[in-house]
Amino acid sequence: MIYLAIGFPPAAKSCAYRMRETANQFINTGWDVTVVTIAQESWERDSGIDLTLLDQVDPRVRIVELPLSREDLETDIRLFSEERAISPTGWVAKLRERQTEAFPEPNFGAWRGDLEQAVLDIHAERPADLLLASCVPYVNLAAAWKLWEEARVPYAVDFRDGWSIDVIDGVEAFSRDSEEARWEKKILANALSLWVVNDPIAGHYRTRYPDLADRVHVVRNGYDADSSPGRSHTPDPEAGLVFGYLGTVNFTTQHLTTVLNAWKAAREREPLLANARFEVRGHIGNGAGREANRHTEILKRAEADGVSFGGPAAKAEVASLYAGWDAMVLILIGGRYVTSGKVYEYMATGLPIVSAHLVEHDASNVLKGHPLWTGAVGLDEERLTVAFTEAAHLAVETDDAMHAEAMSHADQFTREALMTVAVRDLVATFTTRYATAEGSTP
């Protein structure tokens, strides 16, 4: 199998965990897997790398790194052209035009030729029975189509968040007569299967393409079992409760300010929070804007309120990080079409969870039944203040039995269990449609 997985480890991207487990599960079912991604140096320029992510990649997975990168993320001004140095904004506008000439996707469209040639070369060396394309970037679809056209290699698509749906605003991302729509329709019409991360996105695609409804499958992100602290929790109010956020800081500055204002108000009102701390960990921005932006400034100003920013956390230290916290703060963008991968991991800690996202959010559906969730209160500052207070009491009043019950609520969402089923079903579909008919085996 050829797996187009740009964002595969060691890229410090949230998609890396899903991609790693997907590749490993195909290996476990007896497939030979070749992953196509981009060079580590490209991720160092973008979101960074986490070499510990490679520790659990099955050694039988073959990884092909293409020398592709985003030109706009180059920070060495010695490499800038005169045009870019004189007019950075104008240069970027022209760059976007060039990038979308080959494929309708800014930043990545110009990669089309290299990706197409890569899959053709891999297939020539190791004939592929199946291709799986994980998006973003969506230009991966062009490579999948190329191999289908040239060699009739069947393919499946892991859209994760979807292309024609804007999951943040909950509207169609492009018109049905656009070039993007023509690509999506063509690709999905011939795909073996389409994976998406939640039911609302699946509903969008089943409605948009009713003839393909039975090929749309919900494959949730889940969490890695080794990310759970896996122990009883003993808070120490005297030393100060510790609330934590781990994830990409991709929400607006207003969103962040609302959360921090509620935190400050809760500390002022609730004795349990008087000496509490709020630790924020994760990636902020990319390229030249990484940790050099307005979000970082806001967090810095909140230090007087017990807030600290500790930067990204390596995958290998996630469990120990959670073990040092007493409650979780789930800050998410979007609404009913967004779940996030972190919600599953947060549940697995067995700690109280404060939700700082819209009420009508898919994470709310996942959290239903979690005994230590303070509920979906939206982005109202006063209601968030109350939620922080409630979480503080849950942290000190919860016994081991309730903590264990909260952890067990997440058991159904281990990434290994979810991806085992998804890969098994895709292999079964492939076998039914191709292997049995043609007498081939993976």
Short mmCIF file of C-alpha atoms in Angstrom, two decimals:
data_model
loop_
_atom_site.label_atom_id
_atom_site.label_comp_id
_atom_site.label_asym_id
_atom_site.label_seq_id
_atom_site.Cartn_x
_atom_site.Cartn_y
_atom_site.Cartn_z
CA MET A 1 0.00 0.00 0.00
CA ILE A 2 1.08 3.54 -0.74
CA TYR A 3 0.05 5.89 2.06
CA LEU A 4 0.05 9.59 1.18
CA ALA A 5 0.47 10.97 4.68
CA ILE A 6 2.03 14.41 4.71
CA GLY A 7 2.24 15.10 8.42
CA PHE A 8 3.54 11.63 9.33
CA PRO A 9 5.97 11.43 12.28
CA PRO A 10 8.19 13.14 13.22
CA ALA A 11 6.08 16.11 12.12
CA ALA A 12 4.76 17.86 15.25
CA LYS A 13 1.21 17.82 13.91
CA SER A 14 -1.95 16.50 15.53
CA CYS A 15 -2.59 14.35 12.45
CA ALA A 16 0.68 12.47 13.04
CA TYR A 17 -0.89 10.19 15.66
CA ARG A 18 -3.73 9.11 13.37
CA MET A 19 -1.31 8.53 10.51
CA ARG A 20 1.08 6.51 12.65
CA GLU A 21 -1.67 4.22 13.90
CA THR A 22 -3.09 3.79 10.40
CA ALA A 23 0.26 2.69 8.99
CA ASN A 24 0.88 0.37 11.94
CA GLN A 25 -2.50 -1.30 11.59
CA PHE A 26 -1.96 -1.98 7.89
CA ILE A 27 1.37 -3.57 8.82
CA ASN A 28 -0.44 -5.68 11.44
CA THR A 29 -2.84 -6.99 8.80
CA GLY A 30 0.04 -8.17 6.63
CA TRP A 31 0.43 -5.28 4.20
CA ASP A 32 3.65 -3.76 2.96
CA VAL A 33 3.34 -0.01 3.60
CA THR A 34 5.19 2.87 1.95
CA VAL A 35 4.47 6.27 3.48
CA VAL A 36 4.94 9.38 1.37
CA THR A 37 5.56 12.58 3.33
CA ILE A 38 7.90 15.59 3.19
CA ALA A 39 11.39 16.09 4.59
CA GLN A 40 11.98 16.74 8.28
CA GLU A 41 13.65 20.04 7.42
CA SER A 42 10.33 21.23 5.97
CA TRP A 43 8.55 20.55 9.27
CA GLU A 44 11.30 22.36 11.17
CA ARG A 45 10.37 25.40 9.11
CA ASP A 46 6.66 24.84 9.69
CA SER A 47 5.27 23.45 12.97
CA GLY A 48 8.40 21.72 14.21
CA ILE A 49 9.29 18.07 14.76
CA ASP A 50 8.97 15.61 17.64
CA LEU A 51 11.40 12.75 17.18
CA THR A 52 9.74 10.76 19.98
CA LEU A 53 6.79 10.24 17.62
CA LEU A 54 8.98 7.86 15.61
CA ASP A 55 9.44 5.52 18.57
CA GLN A 56 6.16 3.73 17.95
CA VAL A 57 6.23 3.66 14.15
CA ASP A 58 6.49 0.01 13.13
CA PRO A 59 10.03 -0.47 11.75
CA ARG A 60 8.58 -2.28 8.75
CA VAL A 61 6.95 0.94 7.53
CA ARG A 62 8.94 2.37 4.65
CA ILE A 63 9.04 6.18 4.70
CA VAL A 64 9.74 8.25 1.58
CA GLU A 65 10.45 11.92 2.32
CA LEU A 66 10.03 14.28 -0.61
CA PRO A 67 12.07 17.50 -0.78
CA LEU A 68 8.98 19.71 -0.70
CA SER A 69 8.38 22.73 1.50
CA ARG A 70 6.32 25.90 1.75
CA GLU A 71 8.19 28.81 0.19
CA ASP A 72 6.26 31.36 2.23
CA LEU A 73 7.58 29.95 5.51
CA GLU A 74 11.23 30.62 4.64
CA THR A 75 12.67 32.97 7.27
CA ASP A 76 16.23 33.41 5.98
CA ILE A 77 16.06 36.85 4.37
CA ARG A 78 19.31 36.13 2.53
CA LEU A 79 17.32 33.74 0.38
CA PHE A 80 14.58 36.25 -0.43
CA SER A 81 14.25 37.48 -3.98
CA GLU A 82 14.36 41.22 -4.58
CA GLU A 83 10.63 41.17 -5.30
CA ARG A 84 9.84 39.48 -2.00
CA ALA A 85 12.10 41.81 -0.03
CA ILE A 86 10.54 44.93 -1.55
CA SER A 87 6.90 43.79 -1.51
CA PRO A 88 6.30 40.77 0.78
CA THR A 89 2.51 40.97 0.46
CA GLY A 90 2.61 41.26 -3.32
CA TRP A 91 5.07 38.38 -3.53
CA VAL A 92 2.77 36.13 -1.49
CA ALA A 93 -0.23 37.04 -3.68
CA LYS A 94 1.68 36.05 -6.82
CA LEU A 95 2.91 32.90 -5.11
CA ARG A 96 -0.68 31.84 -4.37
CA GLU A 97 -1.56 32.35 -8.05
CA ARG A 98 1.32 30.14 -9.16
CA GLN A 99 0.50 27.48 -6.60
CA THR A 100 -3.12 27.12 -7.70
CA GLU A 101 -2.33 26.86 -11.40
CA ALA A 102 -1.62 23.13 -11.08
CA PHE A 103 -4.19 22.32 -8.40
CA PRO A 104 -6.78 24.51 -6.61
CA GLU A 105 -5.08 24.64 -3.20
CA PRO A 106 -3.02 27.55 -1.88
CA ASN A 107 0.35 26.65 -0.33
CA PHE A 108 0.34 23.12 -1.70
CA GLY A 109 -1.06 23.09 -5.25
CA ALA A 110 2.40 23.36 -6.83
CA TRP A 111 3.38 20.05 -5.22
CA ARG A 112 1.12 18.17 -7.62
CA GLY A 113 3.76 17.15 -10.16
CA ASP A 114 6.20 15.90 -7.53
CA LEU A 115 3.55 13.88 -5.71
CA GLU A 116 2.26 12.34 -8.91
CA GLN A 117 5.76 11.35 -9.99
CA ALA A 118 6.52 9.96 -6.54
CA VAL A 119 3.61 7.52 -6.53
CA LEU A 120 4.36 6.44 -10.10
CA ASP A 121 8.00 5.77 -9.17
CA ILE A 122 7.07 3.85 -6.03
CA HIS A 123 4.53 1.79 -7.95
CA ALA A 124 7.13 1.00 -10.61
CA GLU A 125 9.51 -0.25 -7.92
CA ARG A 126 6.94 -1.96 -5.69
CA PRO A 127 3.61 -2.46 -7.48
CA ALA A 128 0.86 -1.20 -5.21
CA ASP A 129 -2.49 -2.89 -4.64
CA LEU A 130 -4.02 0.06 -2.82
CA LEU A 131 -3.41 3.76 -2.13
CA LEU A 132 -4.72 5.69 0.87
CA ALA A 133 -4.64 9.48 0.70
CA SER A 134 -4.86 11.48 3.93
CA CYS A 135 -5.85 15.12 3.55
CA VAL A 136 -4.73 17.86 4.10
CA PRO A 137 -3.13 18.75 1.80
CA TYR A 138 -5.80 17.99 -0.76
CA VAL A 139 -3.26 17.95 -3.57
CA ASN A 140 -2.67 14.34 -2.44
CA LEU A 141 -5.88 13.59 -4.30
CA ALA A 142 -4.23 14.48 -7.61
CA ALA A 143 -1.54 11.87 -6.95
CA ALA A 144 -4.17 9.28 -6.07
CA TRP A 145 -6.00 10.07 -9.30
CA LYS A 146 -2.80 9.89 -11.34
CA LEU A 147 -2.03 6.38 -10.14
CA TRP A 148 -5.64 5.38 -10.78
CA GLU A 149 -5.50 6.76 -14.33
CA GLU A 150 -2.10 5.28 -15.15
CA ALA A 151 -2.26 1.91 -13.39
CA ARG A 152 -5.82 1.52 -12.08
CA VAL A 153 -4.59 1.24 -8.48
CA PRO A 154 -7.69 1.54 -6.27
CA TYR A 155 -7.66 4.21 -3.59
CA ALA A 156 -9.43 5.38 -0.46
CA VAL A 157 -9.52 8.86 1.07
CA ASP A 158 -9.14 9.96 4.68
CA PHE A 159 -10.58 13.47 4.59
CA ARG A 160 -10.54 13.75 8.39
CA ASP A 161 -12.28 17.16 8.53
CA GLY A 162 -13.57 17.18 4.96
CA TRP A 163 -12.89 19.49 2.02
CA SER A 164 -16.23 20.89 0.85
CA ILE A 165 -17.34 21.68 4.42
CA ASP A 166 -15.91 24.58 6.39
CA VAL A 167 -15.92 22.87 9.78
CA ILE A 168 -15.23 26.09 11.67
CA ASP A 169 -18.13 28.14 10.31
CA GLY A 170 -20.35 25.18 9.42
CA VAL A 171 -20.93 26.20 5.80
CA GLU A 172 -19.92 24.85 2.40
CA ALA A 173 -16.27 25.67 1.73
CA PHE A 174 -16.74 26.19 -2.00
CA SER A 175 -19.49 26.31 -4.60
CA ARG A 176 -20.59 23.18 -6.43
CA ASP A 177 -19.40 24.54 -9.78
CA SER A 178 -15.89 25.38 -8.56
CA GLU A 179 -12.71 23.60 -9.57
CA GLU A 180 -12.37 22.23 -6.05
CA ALA A 181 -15.87 20.76 -6.27
CA ARG A 182 -15.12 19.11 -9.59
CA TRP A 183 -12.01 17.49 -8.12
CA GLU A 184 -13.83 16.31 -5.01
CA LYS A 185 -16.73 14.83 -6.95
CA LYS A 186 -14.44 13.04 -9.39
CA ILE A 187 -12.22 11.63 -6.67
CA LEU A 188 -15.02 10.43 -4.41
CA ALA A 189 -16.96 8.87 -7.28
CA ASN A 190 -14.18 6.32 -7.72
CA ALA A 191 -12.94 5.99 -4.13
CA LEU A 192 -13.30 2.69 -2.30
CA SER A 193 -14.05 4.47 0.95
CA LEU A 194 -14.16 7.93 2.54
CA TRP A 195 -13.14 8.40 6.16
CA VAL A 196 -14.17 11.43 8.24
CA VAL A 197 -13.76 12.11 11.96
CA ASN A 198 -17.34 12.61 13.15
CA ASP A 199 -21.02 12.11 12.33
CA PRO A 200 -21.87 15.72 11.32
CA ILE A 201 -19.15 15.69 8.64
CA ALA A 202 -20.30 12.26 7.49
CA GLY A 203 -23.83 13.64 7.24
CA HIS A 204 -22.59 16.47 5.05
CA TYR A 205 -21.00 14.06 2.59
CA ARG A 206 -23.90 11.63 2.55
CA THR A 207 -26.22 14.51 1.74
CA ARG A 208 -23.93 16.05 -0.85
CA TYR A 209 -23.26 12.72 -2.59
CA PRO A 210 -26.25 10.42 -1.82
CA ASP A 211 -25.05 7.78 -4.30
CA LEU A 212 -21.86 7.39 -2.25
CA ALA A 213 -23.47 7.39 1.19
CA ASP A 214 -22.57 3.78 1.97
CA ARG A 215 -18.89 4.52 1.32
CA VAL A 216 -18.71 7.30 3.93
CA HIS A 217 -17.39 6.03 7.27
CA VAL A 218 -16.85 7.76 10.60
CA VAL A 219 -13.34 6.99 11.86
CA ARG A 220 -12.84 8.99 15.02
CA ASN A 221 -9.40 10.18 16.08
CA GLY A 222 -9.34 8.62 19.54
CA TYR A 223 -6.32 8.72 21.83
CA ASP A 224 -3.16 6.71 22.41
CA ALA A 225 -3.38 4.60 25.56
CA ASP A 226 0.16 5.51 26.58
CA SER A 227 -0.89 9.17 26.84
CA SER A 228 -3.06 8.43 29.87
CA PRO A 229 -1.44 8.84 33.31
CA GLY A 230 -3.24 5.62 34.29
CA ARG A 231 -3.22 6.07 38.04
CA SER A 232 -5.32 7.37 40.91
CA HIS A 233 -5.10 11.11 41.37
CA THR A 234 -4.19 12.90 44.60
CA PRO A 235 -4.55 16.70 44.41
CA ASP A 236 -2.74 18.98 46.85
CA PRO A 237 -4.79 22.14 47.45
CA GLU A 238 -2.20 23.44 49.89
CA ALA A 239 0.48 23.44 47.20
CA GLY A 240 -2.02 24.80 44.68
CA LEU A 241 -4.27 23.04 42.20
CA VAL A 242 -2.92 22.87 38.67
CA PHE A 243 -5.20 23.24 35.63
CA GLY A 244 -3.78 22.42 32.23
CA TYR A 245 -4.30 22.89 28.52
CA LEU A 246 -2.35 20.81 25.99
CA GLY A 247 -2.95 21.31 22.30
CA THR A 248 -2.43 23.65 19.38
CA VAL A 249 -3.23 27.26 20.23
CA ASN A 250 -5.29 27.88 17.09
CA PHE A 251 -8.19 29.79 18.66
CA THR A 252 -8.61 33.55 18.42
CA THR A 253 -7.03 36.01 20.81
CA GLN A 254 -10.54 36.99 21.97
CA HIS A 255 -11.30 33.35 22.75
CA LEU A 256 -8.09 33.10 24.77
CA THR A 257 -8.80 36.37 26.57
CA THR A 258 -12.29 35.19 27.57
CA VAL A 259 -10.87 32.00 29.08
CA LEU A 260 -8.14 33.85 30.97
CA ASN A 261 -10.58 36.46 32.28
CA ALA A 262 -12.82 33.68 33.61
CA TRP A 263 -9.80 32.00 35.18
CA LYS A 264 -8.77 35.24 36.90
CA ALA A 265 -12.28 35.82 38.22
CA ALA A 266 -12.49 32.24 39.54
CA ARG A 267 -9.18 32.62 41.38
CA GLU A 268 -10.45 35.79 43.02
CA ARG A 269 -13.74 34.21 44.14
CA GLU A 270 -12.93 30.63 45.02
CA PRO A 271 -10.56 29.89 47.94
CA LEU A 272 -9.58 26.54 46.37
CA LEU A 273 -8.20 28.46 43.40
CA ALA A 274 -6.48 31.30 45.25
CA ASN A 275 -3.03 29.80 44.70
CA ALA A 276 -3.93 27.65 41.67
CA ARG A 277 -1.91 27.59 38.47
CA PHE A 278 -2.96 27.27 34.84
CA GLU A 279 -0.33 25.71 32.59
CA VAL A 280 -0.66 26.08 28.81
CA ARG A 281 1.38 23.73 26.62
CA GLY A 282 1.43 23.30 22.87
CA HIS A 283 2.29 24.92 19.57
CA ILE A 284 1.48 28.56 18.90
CA GLY A 285 1.74 29.62 15.28
CA ASN A 286 4.13 28.34 12.61
CA GLY A 287 7.08 29.58 10.61
CA ALA A 288 8.31 33.02 11.62
CA GLY A 289 5.21 33.53 13.78
CA ARG A 290 5.89 30.54 16.03
CA GLU A 291 5.59 31.79 19.63
CA ALA A 292 6.12 35.35 18.39
CA ASN A 293 2.55 36.56 18.19
CA ARG A 294 -0.34 38.15 20.03
CA HIS A 295 -1.34 34.91 21.80
CA THR A 296 2.08 34.67 23.42
CA GLU A 297 1.85 38.27 24.59
CA ILE A 298 -1.56 37.66 26.18
CA LEU A 299 -0.30 34.59 28.02
CA LYS A 300 2.74 36.51 29.22
CA ARG A 301 0.54 39.26 30.68
CA ALA A 302 -1.51 36.65 32.56
CA GLU A 303 1.47 35.33 34.53
CA ALA A 304 0.36 37.39 37.54
CA ASP A 305 -2.80 35.24 37.59
CA GLY A 306 -0.87 32.00 37.83
CA VAL A 307 -0.82 31.38 34.06
CA SER A 308 2.30 30.00 32.38
CA PHE A 309 3.17 28.93 28.86
CA GLY A 310 5.64 26.07 28.61
CA GLY A 311 5.79 25.52 24.85
CA PRO A 312 5.19 22.23 23.02
CA ALA A 313 5.34 18.88 24.82
CA ALA A 314 7.01 15.88 23.25
CA LYS A 315 4.76 12.87 22.80
CA ALA A 316 6.88 10.86 25.24
CA GLU A 317 6.20 13.30 28.09
CA VAL A 318 2.42 13.68 27.66
CA ALA A 319 1.41 11.07 30.26
CA SER A 320 3.71 12.51 32.93
CA LEU A 321 2.46 16.01 32.10
CA TYR A 322 -1.14 14.98 32.65
CA ALA A 323 -0.13 13.21 35.86
CA GLY A 324 0.93 16.56 37.28
CA TRP A 325 -2.37 18.30 36.59
CA ASP A 326 -5.57 18.33 38.65
CA ALA A 327 -8.06 19.47 35.98
CA MET A 328 -8.17 19.96 32.22
CA VAL A 329 -9.26 23.00 30.20
CA LEU A 330 -10.59 22.05 26.76
CA ILE A 331 -10.33 25.12 24.52
CA LEU A 332 -11.64 24.44 21.01
CA ILE A 333 -12.58 26.35 17.90
CA GLY A 334 -15.56 25.59 15.67
CA GLY A 335 -18.91 24.02 16.44
CA ARG A 336 -20.95 20.96 15.55
CA TYR A 337 -18.60 19.86 12.75
CA VAL A 338 -15.49 19.92 14.97
CA THR A 339 -14.56 17.24 17.50
CA SER A 340 -10.77 17.60 17.98
CA GLY A 341 -8.47 14.77 18.86
CA LYS A 342 -7.63 16.11 22.31
CA VAL A 343 -11.11 15.56 23.77
CA TYR A 344 -10.51 11.80 23.85
CA GLU A 345 -7.12 12.19 25.49
CA TYR A 346 -8.52 14.62 28.04
CA MET A 347 -11.24 12.14 28.99
CA ALA A 348 -8.66 9.39 29.46
CA THR A 349 -6.91 11.38 32.19
CA GLY A 350 -9.92 10.83 34.44
CA LEU A 351 -9.64 14.47 35.56
CA PRO A 352 -12.34 17.16 35.73
CA ILE A 353 -12.80 18.89 32.37
CA VAL A 354 -13.77 22.53 31.79
CA SER A 355 -15.14 23.07 28.27
CA ALA A 356 -14.30 26.41 26.69
CA HIS A 357 -16.05 26.02 23.35
CA LEU A 358 -19.46 26.54 21.78
CA VAL A 359 -22.32 24.58 23.30
CA GLU A 360 -23.23 23.11 19.90
CA HIS A 361 -19.87 21.41 19.44
CA ASP A 362 -19.25 17.78 18.58
CA ALA A 363 -16.90 17.53 21.56
CA SER A 364 -20.01 18.01 23.71
CA ASN A 365 -21.49 14.85 22.19
CA VAL A 366 -18.33 12.89 22.97
CA LEU A 367 -18.17 14.17 26.55
CA LYS A 368 -21.76 13.25 27.42
CA GLY A 369 -21.66 10.72 30.21
CA HIS A 370 -18.25 11.78 31.51
CA PRO A 371 -18.83 12.06 35.29
CA LEU A 372 -16.29 14.86 35.84
CA TRP A 373 -17.25 17.16 32.96
CA THR A 374 -18.54 20.58 34.02
CA GLY A 375 -20.72 20.76 30.92
CA ALA A 376 -20.93 22.88 27.79
CA VAL A 377 -21.38 26.47 28.90
CA GLY A 378 -20.31 28.24 25.73
CA LEU A 379 -17.92 31.18 25.75
CA ASP A 380 -19.76 33.21 28.36
CA GLU A 381 -17.19 34.58 30.79
CA GLU A 382 -19.40 34.30 33.88
CA ARG A 383 -20.45 30.71 33.14
CA LEU A 384 -16.83 29.75 32.51
CA THR A 385 -15.91 31.27 35.86
CA VAL A 386 -18.45 29.01 37.53
CA ALA A 387 -17.13 26.02 35.56
CA PHE A 388 -13.58 26.64 36.81
CA THR A 389 -14.91 26.76 40.38
CA GLU A 390 -16.88 23.55 39.91
CA ALA A 391 -13.85 21.79 38.45
CA ALA A 392 -11.77 22.81 41.47
CA HIS A 393 -14.26 21.18 43.82
CA LEU A 394 -14.45 18.06 41.65
CA ALA A 395 -10.66 17.84 41.72
CA VAL A 396 -10.47 17.71 45.53
CA GLU A 397 -13.72 15.89 46.26
CA THR A 398 -13.51 13.04 43.73
CA ASP A 399 -12.57 9.65 45.16
CA ASP A 400 -10.56 6.94 43.43
CA ALA A 401 -13.69 5.11 42.28
CA MET A 402 -15.07 8.16 40.49
CA HIS A 403 -11.66 8.91 39.01
CA ALA A 404 -11.52 5.36 37.64
CA GLU A 405 -15.06 5.68 36.24
CA ALA A 406 -14.07 8.87 34.45
CA MET A 407 -11.05 7.15 32.92
CA SER A 408 -13.10 4.15 31.82
CA HIS A 409 -15.48 6.46 29.95
CA ALA A 410 -12.69 6.96 27.41
CA ASP A 411 -11.86 3.25 26.95
CA GLN A 412 -14.06 2.98 23.88
CA PHE A 413 -12.00 5.65 22.14
CA THR A 414 -8.47 4.22 22.13
CA ARG A 415 -6.89 5.02 18.79
CA GLU A 416 -5.67 1.45 18.35
CA ALA A 417 -9.17 0.01 18.76
CA LEU A 418 -10.78 2.55 16.42
CA MET A 419 -8.16 2.25 13.70
CA THR A 420 -8.05 -1.54 13.90
CA VAL A 421 -11.72 -1.63 12.90
CA ALA A 422 -11.31 1.04 10.21
CA VAL A 423 -8.37 -0.69 8.54
CA ARG A 424 -10.00 -4.11 8.81
CA ASP A 425 -13.14 -2.80 7.10
CA LEU A 426 -11.18 -1.07 4.34
CA VAL A 427 -9.16 -4.23 3.68
CA ALA A 428 -12.39 -6.22 3.53
CA THR A 429 -13.84 -3.76 1.00
CA PHE A 430 -10.69 -3.96 -1.10
CA THR A 431 -10.65 -7.75 -0.94
CA THR A 432 -14.28 -8.01 -1.98
CA ARG A 433 -13.95 -5.64 -4.93
CA TYR A 434 -10.45 -6.39 -6.18
CA ALA A 435 -8.42 -9.15 -4.58
CA THR A 436 -11.09 -11.85 -4.89
CA ALA A 437 -12.06 -10.86 -8.41
CA GLU A 438 -8.51 -10.62 -9.71
CA GLY A 439 -6.98 -13.40 -7.63
CA SER A 440 -4.44 -11.07 -6.03
CA THR A 441 -3.58 -10.63 -2.38
CA PRO A 442 -2.05 -7.70 -0.53
#
